[in-house]
């Protein structure tokens, strides 16, 4: 039905946007997308990004990447989580 199709399309857009954010942040910090996804999932940022699609998708990729990296670092610090070893990720 059209409603289900529209809802599925919205879910796909949100997932694709979250994946893009993970990839860009991983590249910026010099780690794999898998490592970045795990970090972002651990602090609850993946779901937050998916829910912020509307305001974030209007920003530049550079702005969003910078914002995501800052959010990861801030939320990890608030939760007392340190990246493993001395690597960026």
PDB file of N, CA, C and O in Angstrom, residues 14 45-56:
ATOM      1  N   UNK A  14      16.460   7.286   6.487  1.00  0.00           N
ATOM      2  CA  UNK A  14      17.076   7.490   7.798  1.00  0.00           C
ATOM      3  C   UNK A  14      18.265   6.552   8.007  1.00  0.00           C
ATOM      4  O   UNK A  14      19.306   6.952   8.523  1.00  0.00           O
ATOM      5  N   UNK A  45      24.116   7.112  19.889  1.00  0.00           N
ATOM      6  CA  UNK A  45      24.089   8.177  18.891  1.00  0.00           C
ATOM      7  C   UNK A  45      23.460   7.742  17.570  1.00  0.00           C
ATOM      8  O   UNK A  45      22.903   8.574  16.865  1.00  0.00           O
ATOM      9  N   UNK A  46      23.512   6.474  17.243  1.00  0.00           N
ATOM     10  CA  UNK A  46      22.932   6.000  15.981  1.00  0.00           C
ATOM     11  C   UNK A  46      21.446   6.331  15.909  1.00  0.00           C
ATOM     12  O   UNK A  46      20.967   6.891  14.925  1.00  0.00           O
ATOM     13  N   UNK A  47      20.717   6.000  16.926  1.00  0.00           N
ATOM     14  CA  UNK A  47      19.276   6.262  16.927  1.00  0.00           C
ATOM     15  C   UNK A  47      18.985   7.764  16.915  1.00  0.00           C
ATOM     16  O   UNK A  47      18.064   8.219  16.252  1.00  0.00           O
ATOM     17  N   UNK A  48      19.800   8.525  17.626  1.00  0.00           N
ATOM     18  CA  UNK A  48      19.598   9.975  17.644  1.00  0.00           C
ATOM     19  C   UNK A  48      19.778  10.570  16.253  1.00  0.00           C
ATOM     20  O   UNK A  48      19.025  11.456  15.851  1.00  0.00           O
ATOM     21  N   UNK A  49      20.779  10.084  15.529  1.00  0.00           N
ATOM     22  CA  UNK A  49      21.033  10.597  14.177  1.00  0.00           C
ATOM     23  C   UNK A  49      19.845  10.298  13.269  1.00  0.00           C
ATOM     24  O   UNK A  49      19.401  11.160  12.518  1.00  0.00           O
ATOM     25  N   UNK A  50      19.349   9.084  13.338  1.00  0.00           N
ATOM     26  CA  UNK A  50      18.219   8.701  12.489  1.00  0.00           C
ATOM     27  C   UNK A  50      17.002   9.582  12.762  1.00  0.00           C
ATOM     28  O   UNK A  50      16.253   9.917  11.845  1.00  0.00           O
ATOM     29  N   UNK A  51      16.832  10.000  14.010  1.00  0.00           N
ATOM     30  CA  UNK A  51      15.696  10.851  14.353  1.00  0.00           C
ATOM     31  C   UNK A  51      15.939  12.317  14.013  1.00  0.00           C
ATOM     32  O   UNK A  51      15.006  13.109  14.031  1.00  0.00           O
ATOM     33  N   UNK A  52      17.180  12.678  13.715  1.00  0.00           N
ATOM     34  CA  UNK A  52      17.515  14.067  13.396  1.00  0.00           C
ATOM     35  C   UNK A  52      17.712  14.293  11.905  1.00  0.00           C
ATOM     36  O   UNK A  52      18.325  15.260  11.500  1.00  0.00           O
ATOM     37  N   UNK A  53      17.195  13.388  11.099  1.00  0.00           N
ATOM     38  CA  UNK A  53      17.386  13.482   9.655  1.00  0.00           C
ATOM     39  C   UNK A  53      16.953  14.837   9.109  1.00  0.00           C
ATOM     40  O   UNK A  53      17.690  15.471   8.366  1.00  0.00           O
ATOM     41  N   UNK A  54      15.773  15.284   9.449  1.00  0.00           N
ATOM     42  CA  UNK A  54      15.249  16.514   8.860  1.00  0.00           C
ATOM     43  C   UNK A  54      16.156  17.721   9.084  1.00  0.00           C
ATOM     44  O   UNK A  54      16.522  18.389   8.120  1.00  0.00           O
ATOM     45  N   UNK A  55      16.562  18.031  10.311  1.00  0.00           N
ATOM     46  CA  UNK A  55      17.435  19.199  10.461  1.00  0.00           C
ATOM     47  C   UNK A  55      18.866  18.970   9.970  1.00  0.00           C
ATOM     48  O   UNK A  55      19.498  19.888   9.462  1.00  0.00           O
ATOM     49  N   UNK A  56      19.377  17.758  10.095  1.00  0.00           N
ATOM     50  CA  UNK A  56      20.768  17.507   9.720  1.00  0.00           C
ATOM     51  C   UNK A  56      20.988  17.406   8.216  1.00  0.00           C
ATOM     52  O   UNK A  56      22.033  17.834   7.717  1.00  0.00           O
TER      53      UNK A  56
END
